């Protein structure tokens, strides 16, 4: 008997897929910007600009890398953040998920994906039997919050990329999942539409890479969650096919 996708998801106990527990469905349907605006703190006063660091990021160990990220003033985002958000999770992970940049709640708590989009990301992880911190590391293309949660600019992502590159070098994940366009452009470069990159195996320095939608986008476009589910299954296949 062949099952359609909805029947398959019901069989797997994840339908309706990725509903947030304890969050009224109307809240989930609000645009992510609105949800973030609710908890928007007042912007902190700008920090003084220390001299640019001349350190060789490519040789840093974890403590020095995180310290460097927290002290970074390589781009204007470093002036306006409350704190930098280096990333979190297992430092010998199979999976590396890369988002765009911290939002208001992440800026406040110093951890990536802790707001509404983060709750959805956790549900997405759970749908493929993953858990934050267990074989999973979560990072962002930029480590400091862009004002008003705007998309990071190309120059900001370029300024931040040595930090992300070093994280990837240290983490040596078996698969990378890029969440949304900014992460794609930061890691793979180019300016191609996300839709044209989904479902295809990409590569970053020998590591297989899959592309999917950003969870904040999925909160606004619920039907595309099914496509994101397919993308996660695709990423899991890439991981299974890869060797370490
Ligand atoms: N969106 C992101 O891309 N990253 C976060 O950490 C939070 C929201």
XYZ file of C-alpha atoms and ligand atoms in Angstrom:
252
model
C 0.000 0.000 0.000
C 1.509 3.360 -0.902
C 0.890 6.283 1.468
C 0.622 9.908 0.490
C 2.795 12.400 2.406
C 0.147 13.376 4.963
C -0.567 9.701 5.719
C 3.155 9.056 6.006
C 3.598 11.900 8.478
C 0.665 10.657 10.532
C 2.246 7.190 10.496
C 5.438 8.738 11.797
C 3.616 10.620 14.549
C 4.602 14.070 13.354
C 1.404 15.339 11.769
C 0.364 18.093 11.915
C 4.061 18.670 11.414
C 5.968 20.927 13.765
C 3.116 22.557 15.640
C 4.679 24.478 18.526
C 3.664 23.061 21.867
C 2.071 25.639 24.197
C 1.933 28.373 21.551
C -1.526 29.426 20.374
C -1.848 28.631 16.681
C -2.772 32.274 15.964
C 0.536 33.376 17.468
C 2.376 30.989 15.170
C 0.582 32.478 12.213
C 1.737 36.005 13.056
C 4.631 37.272 10.973
C 7.904 36.550 12.753
C 8.729 40.273 12.784
C 5.564 40.944 14.798
C 6.403 38.195 17.273
C 9.908 39.539 17.721
C 8.626 43.107 18.034
C 6.587 42.094 21.102
C 9.751 41.284 23.029
C 11.835 44.041 21.449
C 14.075 45.611 24.122
C 15.322 49.169 23.789
C 18.536 49.317 21.787
C 21.605 49.502 24.063
C 23.888 52.521 23.713
C 26.626 52.057 21.072
C 29.908 50.591 22.243
C 33.219 52.344 21.675
C 35.172 50.936 18.709
C 38.365 49.195 19.807
C 41.158 48.717 17.284
C 40.546 46.013 14.670
C 41.924 42.655 15.702
C 44.823 41.433 13.616
C 44.693 37.889 14.989
C 44.868 34.854 12.717
C 41.379 33.437 13.190
C 42.336 30.234 11.390
C 44.608 29.155 14.246
C 42.256 29.830 17.165
C 41.075 27.131 19.559
C 37.522 27.204 20.936
C 38.101 29.495 23.931
C 40.064 32.004 21.839
C 37.547 31.785 19.011
C 34.584 32.502 21.272
C 36.471 35.287 23.007
C 37.324 36.780 19.616
C 33.695 36.630 18.498
C 32.490 38.257 21.707
C 34.995 41.089 21.338
C 34.588 41.494 17.574
C 34.031 44.940 16.094
C 34.792 44.030 12.478
C 31.518 45.494 11.240
C 28.898 47.954 12.481
C 26.733 45.150 13.929
C 29.301 44.867 16.720
C 28.481 48.412 17.806
C 24.767 47.833 18.318
C 24.413 44.341 19.708
C 23.824 43.589 23.371
C 26.125 40.585 23.101
C 27.570 38.429 20.337
C 26.058 34.956 19.860
C 28.856 32.582 18.834
C 26.820 29.366 18.570
C 25.900 26.410 20.737
C 25.966 22.648 20.832
C 28.047 19.551 20.484
C 31.579 20.415 19.375
C 31.993 17.034 17.670
C 28.693 17.089 15.839
C 27.311 15.100 12.958
C 25.044 18.030 12.103
C 25.727 21.741 11.780
C 22.710 24.016 11.269
C 23.501 27.557 10.162
C 20.949 30.354 10.375
C 21.049 33.994 9.487
C 21.823 36.006 12.601
C 20.627 36.540 16.152
C 17.248 38.187 16.757
C 16.119 40.153 19.794
C 15.819 37.173 22.146
C 19.099 35.641 21.005
C 20.826 39.003 21.516
C 19.445 39.055 25.041
C 20.248 35.446 25.951
C 23.458 34.885 23.981
C 22.193 31.653 22.420
C 21.094 31.077 18.819
C 17.519 30.199 17.918
C 15.808 30.658 21.267
C 12.815 32.679 20.004
C 9.776 31.472 18.048
C 11.917 30.458 15.080
C 14.120 28.507 17.490
C 11.127 26.618 18.896
C 10.250 25.594 15.374
C 13.860 24.602 14.690
C 13.795 22.395 17.803
C 10.596 20.766 16.517
C 12.214 20.227 13.133
C 15.191 18.587 14.842
C 12.881 16.392 16.906
C 11.097 15.297 13.723
C 14.319 13.620 12.603
C 15.172 12.407 16.118
C 17.725 15.124 16.784
C 18.132 17.346 19.775
C 19.961 20.618 20.242
C 23.363 19.820 21.695
C 23.226 16.067 20.982
C 25.311 15.586 17.852
C 24.074 18.977 16.699
C 25.713 22.391 16.638
C 23.768 25.560 15.789
C 25.442 28.707 14.491
C 24.624 31.771 12.444
C 26.087 33.510 9.413
C 26.528 36.647 11.515
C 27.165 36.555 15.238
C 25.651 39.933 16.137
C 22.048 40.990 15.848
C 21.220 43.123 12.808
C 19.106 46.109 13.939
C 15.352 45.570 13.680
C 16.081 41.958 12.713
C 16.853 42.945 9.153
C 18.739 40.542 6.884
C 22.505 40.913 7.319
C 24.204 42.768 4.496
C 26.765 41.075 2.278
C 29.597 43.131 3.812
C 28.510 42.117 7.330
C 28.437 38.438 6.382
C 31.846 38.786 4.741
C 33.264 40.432 7.870
C 31.865 37.618 10.012
C 32.772 34.721 7.724
C 36.251 34.029 9.197
C 34.528 33.201 12.508
C 32.102 30.816 10.842
C 34.852 29.251 8.733
C 36.917 28.555 11.831
C 33.880 27.112 13.622
C 33.332 24.717 10.729
C 37.018 23.757 10.699
C 36.920 22.952 14.407
C 33.524 21.241 14.338
C 34.154 19.020 11.293
C 30.425 18.222 10.945
C 29.353 15.345 8.711
C 26.605 17.430 7.149
C 25.744 21.125 7.085
C 22.172 22.382 6.778
C 21.817 25.971 5.612
C 18.673 27.635 6.918
C 17.582 30.340 4.512
C 19.106 32.568 1.905
C 21.570 34.491 4.064
C 23.223 31.286 5.298
C 23.362 30.009 1.731
C 25.027 33.148 0.476
C 27.469 33.218 3.369
C 28.604 29.586 2.993
C 28.092 28.758 -0.684
C 28.374 32.275 -2.113
C 26.465 33.419 -5.182
C 23.019 34.882 -5.258
C 20.865 32.015 -6.471
C 17.262 31.592 -5.379
C 16.836 29.196 -2.485
C 14.218 27.183 -4.343
C 16.763 26.312 -7.046
C 19.226 24.985 -4.439
C 16.921 22.751 -2.405
C 17.049 19.005 -2.933
C 20.565 19.116 -4.368
C 23.815 18.073 -2.722
C 26.212 20.999 -2.286
C 29.628 20.942 -0.734
C 31.686 23.133 1.543
C 35.339 22.096 1.819
C 34.479 18.433 1.381
C 31.459 18.516 3.725
C 28.042 17.758 2.191
C 25.626 20.666 2.421
C 21.820 20.735 2.197
C 19.709 23.852 1.839
C 16.295 24.516 3.330
C 13.980 27.308 4.391
C 14.633 29.459 7.429
C 12.303 28.573 10.341
C 11.096 32.217 10.567
C 9.998 31.948 6.936
C 8.232 28.660 7.724
C 6.312 30.347 10.546
C 4.813 32.657 7.920
C 4.469 30.027 5.190
C 3.109 26.942 6.887
C 2.573 24.873 3.703
C 6.316 24.984 3.015
C 6.996 23.021 6.205
C 6.379 19.867 4.173
C 9.171 20.919 1.805
C 11.472 21.603 4.737
C 10.691 18.130 6.019
C 11.769 16.685 2.676
C 14.961 18.771 2.883
C 15.788 17.341 6.302
C 15.288 13.811 5.028
C 17.559 14.689 2.113
C 20.215 16.012 4.521
C 19.954 12.811 6.541
C 20.595 10.819 3.366
C 23.652 12.953 2.613
C 24.957 12.222 6.079
C 24.286 8.498 5.726
C 26.040 8.371 2.360
C 29.072 10.316 3.562
C 32.133 8.747 5.127
C 34.161 9.995 8.057
N 17.149 33.495 13.320
C 18.399 33.123 13.000
O 18.748 33.034 11.827
N 19.234 32.827 13.960
C 18.908 32.898 15.235
O 19.751 32.626 16.064
C 17.595 33.283 15.558
C 16.734 33.573 14.590
